[in-house]
Amino acid sequence: MLGRSANGIFWLFRYLERAENTARLIEAGFRMALTRDSRDASDEWRSVVVTLGLQKAYEAKFGREYGGPQVFNFILRDKDNPGNVLAMTEQARTNARMVRTGITREVWETVNESWMRLRDLLARPVSETRLGDVIDTIRRQATQVRGAMDGTMLRNDIYNFARMGTFVERADSTARILDVKYYVLLPSISYVGSSLDNVQWENVLRSLAGERAYRWLNAGRMEARGIAEFLVLDGRFPRSLAFCYAELQSNLAHLAREYGGEMASHEILRDAASKLHTITIEAIFEQGLHQFIGDFIACNTRLAQQIQRDYRFIE
Amino acid sequence: MTNSSPSSYDEMHDADGAARAAYNGYCKWFEEQPPGLLKRKGSEAEAFFRRTGITFNVYGAEDAEERLIPFDMVPRIITAHQWRKLSRGIEQRVRALNAFLHDLYHRQEIVRSGRLPERLLERNAAFLPQMAGFTPPGGVYTHIVGIDLVRTGEDDFMVLEDNARTPSGVSYMLENRETMMAMFPELFTRVRVREVSDYPRRLARSLAACAPPAARGHKPVVAVLTPGIYNSAYFEHAFLADQMGAELVEGSDLRVENGRIAMRTTRGWKSIDVIYRRVDDEYLDPLTFNADSVLGVSGIMDVYRAGGVTIANAPGTGIADDKAIYSFMPEIVEFYTGEKPILQNVPTWRCSEPDALKYVLDNLADLVVKEVHGSGGYGMLIGPTSSKKEIAAFSAKLRARPDNYIAQPTLSLSTVPILTKAGLAPRHVDLRPFVLVSPNGIDITPGGLTRVALKKGSLVVNSSQGGGTKDSWVLDD
């Protein structure tokens, strides 16, 4: 396949994943804000903006005023935020058009239809009443594209580039949420145990669609260590770092088989994945979770860049 | 012509309102349909097109919105007998076009013999000196041709235009049929219509048969070269590449490697044997033509001339569908085939000739005047629908550069009904069958693209100016 197409499909799936993760983050922020007084609510919205790396752009426009509708409209549809969800979906759709020959009709139509629906939904400012509908639509689009992929795409290099886009993005997103929440809200482990923390942590899980799974696995115990372990190391949870890297390994292994050889990216991934495989949560806390996550994000970025070089995404 | 003249030939109904032979089966079916059904199907079809992304962009449109080409659900039907005659005429014409192109870029016998004025080539940007003395692989110039036909009576088909550069619209031929079959499956069990769906396979085979010498010994690699997703016909480029199983490449994916054209793949550079290019001549090679072009490949013309790649259609074929050359097509057909033309031209006045110019100026209100190098229905005057002021302004342009124009009578084009809110209503149509040329012969897909003017009485069928399309049926014997 063309290098340009590989780049297009890789980013198509990064954008879709990012749109979905952003929607979940807003949803969790919204829920949190509803149960708080206005000062805490505005802190909560600020942390959503920080997690998305939008603090600078946001404050350039609105200053330090973090009101709910203002924040989620900025994230969802504001033209002063070039990475808004609508723009991301549009970019995804543009990429899908560009790689039209590499994806099935079902995948293309799903991406195209989601874009049409979101374009209509986000044509005017979103009120708190409409927010749920918008979030649902974004989440459903991601689910439908995944379904169409799963049911109709050949398991060849194209599919594996698409999946790598998904998991590089997802790992990045999980790591960022964890980092912001831990670092901003819990500077010291001694805070653990109060009821506020429980709500905060539950919210972290909710923004990663993991609250139910965690509760089920841990009999409802909310404690920082357990949750961090779940989000970083539990290979059963599809948004954990360990899960994303196991998937990436299988995708890159497929490429090595199909193309008859390993590249530099295989090396980077092997090191990173084996670290996730062997390290314990105790060791992570000893090193400092923030430090660990920072290293992970840097390594994940390096991996993405190496994949783009190895497979000639750009000249 | 603001109103269809009552003398327009309607393809569905005869003067007494009875169904003609071609439409017998269809009309019977139509009468049995519950009222409202077709209208409902109409909105279904539009939603289907939007979802599948069959859209086109309008040149010069500010917001570059993607638009749908309106699709009308009443098919355009041609009998097996009519099609046989059309095919023979098309085949003859395409054969002549290729012989003509070969001659123009070699000995120019037709000019030497005095049948074609040399001045038509001298100042013509479509004539590429870079092609002189070179014969494309397999001797084929126009791998894909779209012949635009109009009809004025039962057996009167005329050629309006020969699209010999990069004719578009074939994806509509295919998708319109898919849509009709999806919406009215039972109709196809009652009326036997010839298949068009294997066009992409035929195209792939035809292109592969034109592979260059460098491709000997392996299965030819075919790629479709597109200007990119902002091109008005991008959907079609992607569609054809997908259907052929070919790569869809852009100029930035390509470079010259060891005397071949290669594309950047995830496994490294890979040679291409045949490029079906949907990029105009002038953008093909910045080293040879337009130096600012980013749509083409630097050095592709050198590789081409050395036998390293096939370009389809060949550069320089535009000279054959030039409107000034068009008026000579009857002579051209006779000169190269030694036969009388089976398909007639629309009568054409060459404004470069003083007598013709005088006639055209005196009769502007009744004529259609076109720019020699124009396309897409732009820059033309339709006398009968123009105001006195418009005609006067055009007359000045015409006097200033007479050799830039040709004129034709406003034909009484045939009509086929479309479905309107008030029921069936006749509208003018044309037909573009698609023709493939390879060393193995000339292959015409039974069908084509029917374009239809949606406004009552209008003769402009171009999609860029509000025309629509119909599924085009050729009946099986």
CSV table of N, CA and C in Angstrom, one decimal, chain B residues 304-366:
chain,number,residue,atom,x,y,z
B,304,TYR,N,8.3,8.1,-20.1
B,304,TYR,CA,7.3,7.7,-21.1
B,304,TYR,C,7.9,7.5,-22.5
B,305,ARG,N,8.7,8.4,-22.9
B,305,ARG,CA,9.2,8.3,-24.2
B,305,ARG,C,10.3,7.2,-24.3
B,306,ALA,N,10.8,6.8,-23.2
B,306,ALA,CA,11.8,5.7,-23.2
B,306,ALA,C,11.1,4.4,-23.0
B,307,GLY,N,9.8,4.3,-23.0
B,307,GLY,CA,9.1,3.0,-22.9
B,307,GLY,C,9.0,2.5,-21.5
B,308,GLY,N,9.2,3.4,-20.5
B,308,GLY,CA,9.2,2.9,-19.1
B,308,GLY,C,7.8,2.9,-18.4
B,309,VAL,N,6.8,3.6,-19.1
B,309,VAL,CA,5.5,3.7,-18.5
B,309,VAL,C,4.5,4.0,-19.6
B,310,THR,N,3.2,3.5,-19.4
B,310,THR,CA,2.2,3.9,-20.3
B,310,THR,C,1.3,5.0,-19.6
B,311,ILE,N,1.0,6.0,-20.3
B,311,ILE,CA,0.1,7.1,-19.8
B,311,ILE,C,-1.2,7.0,-20.5
B,312,ALA,N,-2.3,6.8,-19.8
B,312,ALA,CA,-3.6,6.7,-20.4
B,312,ALA,C,-4.5,7.8,-19.9
B,313,ASN,N,-5.1,8.6,-20.8
B,313,ASN,CA,-4.8,8.6,-22.2
B,313,ASN,C,-3.5,9.3,-22.5
B,314,ALA,N,-3.0,9.0,-23.7
B,314,ALA,CA,-1.7,9.6,-24.0
B,314,ALA,C,-1.7,11.1,-24.0
B,315,PRO,N,-0.6,11.8,-23.6
B,315,PRO,CA,-0.6,13.2,-23.6
B,315,PRO,C,-0.8,13.7,-25.1
B,316,GLY,N,-1.4,14.8,-25.2
B,316,GLY,CA,-1.6,15.3,-26.6
B,316,GLY,C,-2.9,14.8,-27.3
B,317,THR,N,-3.7,14.0,-26.6
B,317,THR,CA,-4.9,13.5,-27.3
B,317,THR,C,-6.0,14.6,-27.4
B,318,GLY,N,-5.8,15.7,-26.6
B,318,GLY,CA,-6.8,16.7,-26.5
B,318,GLY,C,-7.0,17.4,-27.9
B,319,ILE,N,-6.0,17.3,-28.7
B,319,ILE,CA,-6.1,17.9,-30.1
B,319,ILE,C,-7.3,17.3,-30.8
B,320,ALA,N,-7.5,16.0,-30.5
B,320,ALA,CA,-8.6,15.3,-31.3
B,320,ALA,C,-10.0,15.7,-30.8
B,321,ASP,N,-10.1,16.2,-29.6
B,321,ASP,CA,-11.5,16.6,-29.2
B,321,ASP,C,-11.7,18.1,-29.2
B,322,ASP,N,-10.7,18.8,-29.8
B,322,ASP,CA,-10.8,20.2,-29.9
B,322,ASP,C,-12.0,20.5,-30.8
B,323,LYS,N,-12.7,21.6,-30.5
B,323,LYS,CA,-14.0,21.8,-31.2
B,323,LYS,C,-13.8,22.3,-32.6
B,324,ALA,N,-12.6,22.9,-32.9
B,324,ALA,CA,-12.3,23.3,-34.2
B,324,ALA,C,-12.0,22.1,-35.1
B,325,ILE,N,-11.3,21.1,-34.5
B,325,ILE,CA,-11.1,19.9,-35.2
B,325,ILE,C,-12.4,19.1,-35.4
B,326,TYR,N,-13.2,19.2,-34.4
B,326,TYR,CA,-14.5,18.4,-34.5
B,326,TYR,C,-15.2,18.6,-35.8
B,327,SER,N,-15.2,19.9,-36.3
B,327,SER,CA,-16.0,20.1,-37.5
B,327,SER,C,-15.4,19.4,-38.7
B,328,PHE,N,-14.2,18.9,-38.5
B,328,PHE,CA,-13.6,18.1,-39.6
B,328,PHE,C,-13.7,16.6,-39.5
B,329,MET,N,-14.4,16.2,-38.4
B,329,MET,CA,-14.5,14.7,-38.1
B,329,MET,C,-15.0,13.9,-39.3
B,330,PRO,N,-16.1,14.4,-40.0
B,330,PRO,CA,-16.5,13.5,-41.1
B,330,PRO,C,-15.4,13.3,-42.1
B,331,GLU,N,-14.6,14.3,-42.4
B,331,GLU,CA,-13.5,14.1,-43.3
B,331,GLU,C,-12.4,13.2,-42.7
B,332,ILE,N,-12.2,13.4,-41.4
B,332,ILE,CA,-11.2,12.6,-40.7
B,332,ILE,C,-11.6,11.1,-40.8
B,333,VAL,N,-12.9,10.8,-40.5
B,333,VAL,CA,-13.3,9.4,-40.5
B,333,VAL,C,-13.1,8.8,-41.9
B,334,GLU,N,-13.5,9.6,-42.9
B,334,GLU,CA,-13.3,9.0,-44.2
B,334,GLU,C,-11.9,8.8,-44.6
B,335,PHE,N,-11.1,9.8,-44.2
B,335,PHE,CA,-9.7,9.8,-44.6
B,335,PHE,C,-9.0,8.5,-44.1
B,336,TYR,N,-9.2,8.2,-42.8
B,336,TYR,CA,-8.5,7.1,-42.2
B,336,TYR,C,-9.2,5.7,-42.3
B,337,THR,N,-10.5,5.7,-42.5
B,337,THR,CA,-11.2,4.4,-42.5
B,337,THR,C,-11.6,4.0,-44.0
B,338,GLY,N,-11.6,5.0,-44.8
B,338,GLY,CA,-12.0,4.8,-46.2
B,338,GLY,C,-13.5,4.5,-46.3
B,339,GLU,N,-14.2,4.8,-45.2
B,339,GLU,CA,-15.7,4.5,-45.2
B,339,GLU,C,-16.4,5.8,-44.9
B,340,LYS,N,-17.7,5.8,-45.3
B,340,LYS,CA,-18.5,6.9,-45.0
B,340,LYS,C,-18.8,6.9,-43.5
B,341,PRO,N,-18.8,8.0,-42.8
B,341,PRO,CA,-19.1,8.0,-41.4
B,341,PRO,C,-20.5,7.5,-41.1
B,342,ILE,N,-20.6,6.6,-40.2
B,342,ILE,CA,-21.9,6.0,-39.8
B,342,ILE,C,-22.7,7.0,-38.9
B,343,LEU,N,-21.9,7.7,-38.0
B,343,LEU,CA,-22.5,8.7,-37.1
B,343,LEU,C,-22.2,10.1,-37.7
B,344,GLN,N,-23.3,10.9,-37.8
B,344,GLN,CA,-23.1,12.2,-38.3
B,344,GLN,C,-22.6,13.2,-37.2
B,345,ASN,N,-22.0,14.3,-37.6
B,345,ASN,CA,-21.7,15.4,-36.7
B,345,ASN,C,-23.0,16.3,-36.6
B,346,VAL,N,-23.1,17.1,-35.6
B,346,VAL,CA,-24.0,18.2,-35.6
B,346,VAL,C,-23.5,19.2,-36.6
B,347,PRO,N,-24.3,19.8,-37.5
B,347,PRO,CA,-23.8,20.8,-38.4
B,347,PRO,C,-23.1,21.9,-37.7
B,348,THR,N,-21.9,22.3,-38.2
B,348,THR,CA,-21.1,23.2,-37.4
B,348,THR,C,-20.5,24.3,-38.4
B,349,TRP,N,-20.7,25.5,-37.9
B,349,TRP,CA,-20.0,26.6,-38.7
B,349,TRP,C,-18.7,27.0,-38.0
B,350,ARG,N,-17.6,27.0,-38.8
B,350,ARG,CA,-16.3,27.4,-38.2
B,350,ARG,C,-16.2,28.9,-38.4
B,351,CYS,N,-16.2,29.6,-37.3
B,351,CYS,CA,-16.3,31.1,-37.3
B,351,CYS,C,-15.0,31.7,-37.9
B,352,SER,N,-13.9,30.8,-38.0
B,352,SER,CA,-12.7,31.3,-38.6
B,352,SER,C,-12.9,31.5,-40.1
B,353,GLU,N,-13.9,30.9,-40.7
B,353,GLU,CA,-14.1,31.1,-42.1
B,353,GLU,C,-15.1,32.3,-42.3
B,354,PRO,N,-14.7,33.2,-43.1
B,354,PRO,CA,-15.4,34.5,-43.3
B,354,PRO,C,-16.9,34.3,-43.6
B,355,ASP,N,-17.2,33.4,-44.5
B,355,ASP,CA,-18.6,33.2,-44.9
B,355,ASP,C,-19.4,32.7,-43.7
B,356,ALA,N,-18.8,31.7,-43.0
B,356,ALA,CA,-19.5,31.1,-41.9
B,356,ALA,C,-19.7,32.2,-40.8
B,357,LEU,N,-18.6,33.0,-40.5
B,357,LEU,CA,-18.7,34.0,-39.5
B,357,LEU,C,-19.9,35.0,-39.8
B,358,LYS,N,-20.0,35.3,-41.1
B,358,LYS,CA,-21.1,36.2,-41.5
B,358,LYS,C,-22.5,35.6,-41.1
B,359,TYR,N,-22.6,34.3,-41.5
B,359,TYR,CA,-23.9,33.7,-41.3
B,359,TYR,C,-24.2,33.6,-39.8
B,360,VAL,N,-23.1,33.3,-39.0
B,360,VAL,CA,-23.3,33.1,-37.5
B,360,VAL,C,-23.7,34.5,-36.9
B,361,LEU,N,-23.0,35.6,-37.3
B,361,LEU,CA,-23.3,36.9,-36.8
B,361,LEU,C,-24.8,37.3,-37.1
B,362,ASP,N,-25.2,36.9,-38.3
B,362,ASP,CA,-26.5,37.3,-38.8
B,362,ASP,C,-27.6,36.5,-38.0
B,363,ASN,N,-27.2,35.3,-37.5
B,363,ASN,CA,-28.2,34.4,-37.0
B,363,ASN,C,-28.0,34.0,-35.5
B,364,LEU,N,-27.3,34.9,-34.8
B,364,LEU,CA,-26.9,34.5,-33.4
B,364,LEU,C,-28.1,34.1,-32.6
B,365,ALA,N,-29.2,34.7,-32.8
B,365,ALA,CA,-30.4,34.5,-32.0
B,365,ALA,C,-30.9,33.0,-32.1
B,366,ASP,N,-30.5,32.4,-33.1
B,366,ASP,CA,-31.0,31.0,-33.3
B,366,ASP,C,-29.9,29.9,-33.1
